[in-house]
Short mmCIF file of C-alpha atoms and ligand atoms in Angstrom, two decimals:
data_model
loop_
_atom_site.label_atom_id
_atom_site.label_comp_id
_atom_site.label_asym_id
_atom_site.label_seq_id
_atom_site.Cartn_x
_atom_site.Cartn_y
_atom_site.Cartn_z
CA MET A 1 -71.90 -120.03 44.43
CA ALA A 2 -68.80 -121.75 45.79
CA GLY A 3 -66.78 -119.59 48.18
CA ALA A 4 -63.16 -118.56 47.47
CA GLU A 5 -61.86 -121.35 49.74
CA ASP A 6 -63.92 -124.02 47.95
CA LYS A 7 -62.47 -122.86 44.66
CA LYS A 8 -58.95 -123.67 45.87
CA LYS A 9 -59.92 -127.29 46.56
CA PRO A 10 -58.45 -129.64 43.95
CA VAL A 11 -60.98 -131.65 41.94
CA THR A 12 -59.71 -135.16 41.37
CA ARG A 13 -63.02 -137.01 40.95
CA PRO A 14 -64.23 -135.89 37.48
CA ARG A 15 -67.99 -135.50 36.94
CA PRO A 16 -69.42 -137.58 34.09
CA GLY A 17 -70.83 -135.13 31.54
CA HIS A 18 -68.68 -132.18 32.57
CA ALA A 19 -65.44 -131.05 30.92
CA ASP A 20 -63.38 -132.31 33.90
CA LEU A 21 -61.85 -135.54 32.55
CA ALA A 22 -61.53 -134.63 28.86
CA GLY A 23 -59.96 -131.27 29.81
CA ALA A 24 -57.60 -132.78 32.41
CA ILE A 25 -56.31 -135.35 29.89
CA LYS A 26 -55.93 -132.71 27.18
CA TYR A 27 -53.98 -130.24 29.34
CA ASN A 28 -52.11 -132.93 31.29
CA LEU A 29 -53.47 -131.73 34.64
CA HIS A 30 -54.22 -133.84 37.67
CA ASP A 31 -56.51 -131.23 39.21
CA ALA A 32 -59.66 -130.62 37.16
CA ARG A 33 -60.30 -127.35 39.03
CA TYR A 34 -58.58 -125.37 36.26
CA ILE A 35 -60.76 -127.06 33.68
CA LEU A 36 -64.13 -126.67 35.35
CA GLU A 37 -63.67 -123.02 36.24
CA ARG A 38 -62.88 -122.23 32.61
CA ALA A 39 -65.57 -124.51 31.14
CA SER A 40 -68.23 -122.96 33.39
CA ALA A 41 -71.15 -121.15 31.80
CA ARG A 42 -70.15 -118.08 33.85
CA GLU A 43 -68.13 -117.25 30.71
CA THR A 44 -71.42 -116.54 28.96
CA ALA A 45 -71.88 -113.32 30.99
CA ALA A 46 -69.50 -111.81 28.41
CA ARG A 47 -71.52 -113.25 25.53
CA VAL A 48 -74.73 -111.78 26.96
CA ALA A 49 -73.05 -108.38 27.37
CA LEU A 50 -71.88 -108.42 23.73
CA GLY A 51 -75.25 -109.77 22.65
CA ALA A 52 -76.91 -106.72 24.25
CA ILE A 53 -74.87 -104.49 21.92
CA ALA A 54 -75.79 -106.65 18.92
CA LYS A 55 -79.46 -106.44 19.94
CA ALA A 56 -79.29 -102.65 20.25
CA PHE A 57 -77.80 -102.55 16.74
CA LEU A 58 -80.50 -104.83 15.30
CA ILE A 59 -83.32 -102.83 16.93
CA GLU A 60 -82.19 -99.88 14.79
CA PHE A 61 -83.40 -101.96 11.82
CA GLY A 62 -86.61 -103.20 13.42
CA VAL A 63 -85.24 -106.62 14.41
CA ASN A 64 -86.19 -107.80 17.94
CA ILE A 65 -85.12 -110.95 19.74
CA ALA A 66 -86.73 -112.80 22.65
CA SER A 67 -86.76 -116.31 24.10
CA HIS A 68 -89.02 -118.62 26.05
CA VAL A 69 -88.81 -122.08 27.58
CA ILE A 70 -90.75 -124.76 25.71
CA ALA A 71 -89.75 -127.84 27.71
CA VAL A 72 -88.37 -128.81 31.09
CA GLY A 73 -87.62 -132.50 31.48
CA GLY A 74 -90.63 -134.34 30.05
CA VAL A 75 -93.02 -131.37 30.39
CA ARG A 76 -93.50 -129.63 27.07
CA LEU A 77 -95.51 -126.68 25.79
CA GLU A 78 -97.93 -128.45 23.45
CA ARG A 79 -98.54 -125.53 21.09
CA SER A 80 -96.45 -123.01 19.22
CA ALA A 81 -96.14 -119.52 20.68
CA GLY A 82 -96.54 -116.24 18.81
CA TRP A 83 -94.08 -113.37 18.83
CA ASP A 84 -96.31 -111.07 20.90
CA GLU A 85 -96.69 -113.43 23.84
CA VAL A 86 -92.99 -114.32 23.85
CA ALA A 87 -92.00 -110.64 23.71
CA ALA A 88 -94.49 -109.87 26.51
CA LEU A 89 -92.57 -112.20 28.85
CA ARG A 90 -89.79 -109.61 28.96
CA ASP A 91 -92.15 -107.08 30.53
CA LYS A 92 -93.24 -109.38 33.34
CA ARG A 93 -91.91 -108.23 36.71
CA GLU A 94 -91.02 -111.74 37.80
CA ILE A 95 -90.14 -114.55 35.45
CA LEU A 96 -90.37 -118.02 36.93
CA LEU A 97 -89.30 -120.34 34.14
CA GLY A 98 -90.15 -118.22 31.12
CA CYS A 99 -92.92 -120.37 29.65
CA VAL A 100 -95.81 -118.54 27.95
CA ASP A 101 -98.45 -120.90 29.34
CA PRO A 102 -99.02 -120.68 33.15
CA GLU A 103 -100.35 -124.23 33.54
CA THR A 104 -97.43 -125.76 31.62
CA GLU A 105 -95.06 -123.59 33.63
CA ARG A 106 -96.58 -124.89 36.86
CA ARG A 107 -95.89 -128.48 35.74
CA MET A 108 -92.38 -127.50 34.64
CA LYS A 109 -91.76 -126.10 38.12
CA GLU A 110 -92.93 -129.40 39.61
CA ALA A 111 -90.38 -131.22 37.46
CA VAL A 112 -87.61 -128.92 38.72
CA ASP A 113 -88.77 -129.31 42.34
CA GLN A 114 -88.84 -133.08 41.98
CA ALA A 115 -85.30 -133.13 40.58
CA TYR A 116 -84.16 -130.86 43.41
CA ARG A 117 -85.75 -133.08 46.06
CA THR A 118 -84.05 -136.18 44.71
CA GLY A 119 -80.62 -134.62 44.24
CA ASP A 120 -80.99 -134.78 40.46
CA THR A 121 -81.05 -132.32 37.53
CA VAL A 122 -83.33 -131.83 34.50
CA GLY A 123 -82.70 -130.59 30.98
CA GLY A 124 -85.05 -128.69 28.73
CA VAL A 125 -85.57 -126.80 25.51
CA PHE A 126 -85.58 -123.05 24.89
CA GLU A 127 -86.70 -121.26 21.76
CA VAL A 128 -85.18 -118.02 20.51
CA MET A 129 -87.34 -115.90 18.21
CA ALA A 130 -86.17 -113.04 16.04
CA HIS A 131 -88.96 -110.83 14.76
CA GLY A 132 -88.75 -108.29 11.94
CA VAL A 133 -85.84 -110.03 10.18
CA PRO A 134 -85.65 -108.98 6.52
CA ALA A 135 -85.61 -111.67 3.82
CA GLY A 136 -82.13 -112.16 2.37
CA LEU A 137 -79.63 -112.61 5.23
CA GLY A 138 -77.24 -115.54 4.76
CA SER A 139 -76.65 -117.35 1.51
CA HIS A 140 -77.18 -120.71 -0.16
CA THR A 141 -73.93 -120.38 -2.15
CA THR A 142 -71.42 -122.01 0.24
CA TRP A 143 -71.72 -124.28 3.27
CA ASP A 144 -70.30 -121.71 5.64
CA ALA A 145 -72.51 -118.87 4.41
CA ARG A 146 -75.73 -120.74 5.20
CA LEU A 147 -77.29 -118.92 8.13
CA ASP A 148 -78.94 -122.02 9.59
CA GLY A 149 -75.51 -123.64 9.96
CA ARG A 150 -74.04 -120.52 11.54
CA LEU A 151 -76.91 -120.21 14.01
CA ALA A 152 -76.65 -123.90 14.90
CA GLN A 153 -72.94 -123.58 15.67
CA ALA A 154 -73.50 -120.51 17.81
CA VAL A 155 -76.34 -122.05 19.82
CA VAL A 156 -74.76 -125.48 20.29
CA SER A 157 -71.64 -123.73 21.64
CA ILE A 158 -73.66 -122.85 24.76
CA GLN A 159 -72.67 -125.12 27.64
CA ALA A 160 -74.97 -128.17 27.96
CA VAL A 161 -76.77 -127.49 24.65
CA LYS A 162 -76.53 -130.74 22.71
CA GLY A 163 -78.97 -130.17 19.89
CA VAL A 164 -80.32 -127.31 17.83
CA GLU A 165 -83.54 -127.18 15.87
CA VAL A 166 -84.44 -124.64 13.20
CA GLY A 167 -88.20 -124.26 12.92
CA PHE A 168 -90.20 -127.41 13.68
CA ALA A 169 -87.38 -129.70 12.53
CA GLU A 170 -88.14 -132.71 14.70
CA GLU A 171 -91.88 -132.69 13.94
CA ASN A 172 -91.20 -132.00 10.26
CA ALA A 173 -88.88 -135.00 10.02
CA ALA A 174 -91.73 -137.22 11.20
CA SER A 175 -94.28 -135.75 8.81
CA PHE A 176 -94.96 -135.58 5.05
CA GLY A 177 -93.61 -132.90 2.73
CA SER A 178 -97.11 -131.85 1.78
CA ARG A 179 -97.81 -130.95 5.43
CA VAL A 180 -94.43 -129.45 6.23
CA GLN A 181 -93.55 -126.87 3.57
CA ASP A 182 -94.82 -123.33 4.13
CA THR A 183 -97.09 -122.58 1.16
CA ILE A 184 -96.40 -119.35 -0.78
CA HIS A 185 -99.05 -116.68 -1.40
CA TYR A 186 -99.07 -113.11 -2.63
CA ASP A 187 -100.88 -110.18 -1.02
CA ARG A 188 -101.52 -107.78 -3.94
CA GLU A 189 -102.58 -104.90 -1.72
CA ALA A 190 -99.49 -105.04 0.45
CA ARG A 191 -97.41 -106.11 -2.59
CA ARG A 192 -95.66 -108.80 -0.65
CA PHE A 193 -95.30 -112.57 -0.47
CA THR A 194 -96.89 -114.29 2.49
CA ARG A 195 -96.67 -117.84 3.89
CA GLY A 196 -99.33 -120.29 5.00
CA ALA A 197 -97.28 -121.19 8.09
CA ASN A 198 -93.77 -120.86 9.46
CA ARG A 199 -92.66 -124.43 10.01
CA ALA A 200 -89.29 -123.69 8.40
CA GLY A 201 -88.50 -121.20 11.18
CA GLY A 202 -87.80 -118.30 8.83
CA LEU A 203 -84.93 -119.95 6.93
CA GLU A 204 -84.88 -121.59 3.50
CA GLY A 205 -81.65 -122.43 1.68
CA GLY A 206 -79.69 -120.87 4.54
CA ILE A 207 -81.36 -117.53 3.74
CA THR A 208 -83.86 -115.66 5.91
CA ASN A 209 -87.27 -115.57 4.20
CA GLY A 210 -88.85 -112.70 6.15
CA GLU A 211 -90.79 -114.87 8.61
CA ASP A 212 -89.91 -114.98 12.31
CA LEU A 213 -86.65 -116.79 12.92
CA LEU A 214 -87.16 -119.79 15.26
CA VAL A 215 -84.11 -121.51 16.74
CA ARG A 216 -84.33 -124.00 19.60
CA GLY A 217 -81.60 -125.25 21.92
CA PHE A 218 -81.87 -128.71 23.52
CA LEU A 219 -80.17 -128.89 26.91
CA LYS A 220 -78.96 -132.03 28.57
CA PRO A 221 -79.54 -132.16 32.33
CA ILE A 222 -76.47 -130.62 33.92
CA SER A 223 -73.84 -132.98 35.18
CA THR A 224 -73.14 -131.94 38.79
CA LEU A 225 -75.39 -134.11 40.91
CA ARG A 226 -75.97 -133.99 44.65
CA ARG A 227 -76.23 -137.77 44.40
CA PRO A 228 -72.99 -138.19 42.44
CA LEU A 229 -72.44 -140.81 39.76
CA GLU A 230 -69.61 -143.32 39.53
CA SER A 231 -66.23 -141.96 38.56
CA VAL A 232 -62.52 -142.63 39.17
CA ASP A 233 -60.13 -140.66 41.36
CA LEU A 234 -57.45 -139.14 39.12
CA ALA A 235 -54.79 -139.55 41.85
CA THR A 236 -55.45 -143.14 42.97
CA ARG A 237 -57.27 -144.52 39.86
CA GLU A 238 -59.66 -146.15 42.33
CA PRO A 239 -63.44 -146.02 41.83
CA ALA A 240 -64.91 -142.95 43.54
CA LEU A 241 -68.09 -140.91 43.48
CA ALA A 242 -67.88 -137.79 41.32
CA ALA A 243 -67.10 -134.45 42.96
CA TYR A 244 -69.99 -132.18 43.95
CA GLU A 245 -69.92 -128.39 43.81
CA ARG A 246 -72.82 -126.02 44.32
CA SER A 247 -74.86 -126.50 41.21
CA ASP A 248 -78.00 -125.53 39.35
CA VAL A 249 -80.90 -127.96 38.90
CA CYS A 250 -82.33 -126.63 35.60
CA VAL A 251 -80.69 -123.97 33.44
CA ALA A 252 -83.26 -123.70 30.62
CA PRO A 253 -84.40 -120.09 31.33
CA ALA A 254 -80.82 -118.80 31.72
CA ALA A 255 -79.70 -120.69 28.62
CA GLY A 256 -82.51 -119.02 26.66
CA VAL A 257 -81.05 -115.63 27.52
CA ILE A 258 -77.63 -116.80 26.31
CA GLY A 259 -79.34 -118.15 23.18
CA GLU A 260 -80.78 -114.70 22.50
CA ALA A 261 -77.27 -113.24 22.70
CA MET A 262 -75.84 -115.85 20.33
CA VAL A 263 -78.62 -115.35 17.78
CA ALA A 264 -78.16 -111.57 18.04
CA LEU A 265 -74.41 -111.86 17.42
CA VAL A 266 -74.86 -114.08 14.36
CA LEU A 267 -77.64 -111.90 12.94
CA ALA A 268 -75.70 -108.68 13.51
CA ARG A 269 -72.73 -110.13 11.64
CA ALA A 270 -74.94 -111.34 8.77
CA PHE A 271 -76.52 -107.90 8.69
CA LEU A 272 -73.16 -106.17 8.38
CA GLU A 273 -72.00 -108.63 5.73
CA LYS A 274 -75.02 -107.78 3.62
CA PHE A 275 -75.36 -104.05 4.27
CA GLY A 276 -71.84 -103.06 5.36
CA GLY A 277 -71.21 -99.46 6.30
CA ASP A 278 -68.81 -97.65 8.61
CA SER A 279 -71.52 -95.77 10.45
CA LEU A 280 -75.09 -96.49 11.44
CA GLY A 281 -76.19 -93.90 8.87
CA GLU A 282 -74.34 -95.65 6.07
CA THR A 283 -75.66 -99.09 7.08
CA ARG A 284 -79.18 -97.66 7.25
CA ARG A 285 -78.85 -96.11 3.81
CA ASN A 286 -77.73 -99.43 2.34
CA PHE A 287 -80.48 -101.26 4.22
CA GLU A 288 -83.16 -98.90 2.96
CA GLY A 289 -81.86 -99.18 -0.60
CA TYR A 290 -82.23 -102.95 -0.31
CA LEU A 291 -85.74 -102.68 1.16
CA ASN A 292 -86.66 -100.52 -1.79
CA GLN A 293 -85.34 -103.19 -4.15
CA VAL A 294 -87.42 -105.83 -2.33
CA ARG A 295 -90.53 -103.63 -2.47
CA ASN A 296 -90.11 -103.28 -6.23
CA TYR A 297 -89.25 -106.90 -6.80
C1 FMN B 301 -76.70 -121.11 32.30
C2 FMN B 301 -75.92 -122.37 32.55
C3 FMN B 301 -75.59 -122.72 33.85
C4 FMN B 301 -74.91 -123.91 34.10
N1 FMN B 301 -74.67 -124.26 35.40
C5 FMN B 301 -74.11 -125.46 35.65
C6 FMN B 301 -73.93 -125.90 37.00
O1 FMN B 301 -74.30 -125.21 37.96
N2 FMN B 301 -73.37 -127.12 37.18
C7 FMN B 301 -72.97 -127.92 36.14
O2 FMN B 301 -72.46 -129.01 36.37
N3 FMN B 301 -73.11 -127.52 34.87
C8 FMN B 301 -73.67 -126.33 34.60
N4 FMN B 301 -73.83 -125.94 33.29
C9 FMN B 301 -73.38 -126.83 32.21
C10 FMN B 301 -71.85 -126.97 32.12
O3 FMN B 301 -71.19 -125.72 32.03
C11 FMN B 301 -71.51 -127.86 30.94
O4 FMN B 301 -72.23 -129.07 31.01
C12 FMN B 301 -70.01 -128.18 30.91
O5 FMN B 301 -69.27 -127.01 30.63
C13 FMN B 301 -69.64 -129.25 29.87
O6 FMN B 301 -69.98 -128.82 28.56
P1 FMN B 301 -71.07 -129.57 27.66
O7 FMN B 301 -72.18 -130.01 28.55
O8 FMN B 301 -71.50 -128.54 26.67
O9 FMN B 301 -70.38 -130.75 27.02
C14 FMN B 301 -74.51 -124.75 33.02
C15 FMN B 301 -74.84 -124.39 31.71
C16 FMN B 301 -75.56 -123.22 31.47
C17 FMN B 301 -75.93 -122.86 30.07
#
């Protein structure tokens, strides 16, 4: 963490990939300090705090949210993870990188160590899961009611997240429809519809379908490098190496926690839109009425 004195130092050599140059031009500033302090992901402490309230609300209705890291640099978890193992990560005393597979995590750590040793940074991918989500949140009726779109906006708003995937989007795009769609079945005993798989990530038509919600955030490697890239000094307009401030090497685990908060905030809002209510009791009554309707569908 930069000390108070460091934070007074003007930043005139903008870092490629950070908000420095775009923000300085926009606000007509010649010191990017004001931009970078405001653009910093430290702002997300507030999102995580609000997300904790949204999570507490959702738990009242049996909805739980957790995240895990599925890639760091080129090292990727080569299988899908189930809710139980992702949720169990929260109970571990020490979390290293938040990957469910110890061997993959060991290789992820090597990738981070290598980036650290060479003054570089690495990106990654986190997955947020929401378990116990009822079918019927969001709507197919208008573009801005579709829950996949709303989740994508919320997750891509996290600093350094440059892509969002719902379900197995990337793999699905490279496959055939016959292998991708989650087949529909009916369990007569339980009187409910079931699915052959959950490649759609719990969303169809912008509506939750009752399966686990799977949303992934793709992080670029962060832009502050100990071996700085080429830039230009804002004062002299001469070529200069970009400024360096104390910086992280890989933010995937922390970004996953922010992702949980963003998913919780979007889901809580969708929940209130559907069930309304001015008290928990009223929301619960409406929710239970709806569950009854679904049971008798
Ligand atoms: C948890 C977290 C920590 C971050 N820490 C740093 C950091 O130490 N140094 C850095 O240059 N960027 C860091 N970033 C990314 C920048 O905040 C981000 O790249 C910058 O605001 C520009 O926004 P953009 O990458 O979304 O375009 C972090 C992002 C997250 C999610």
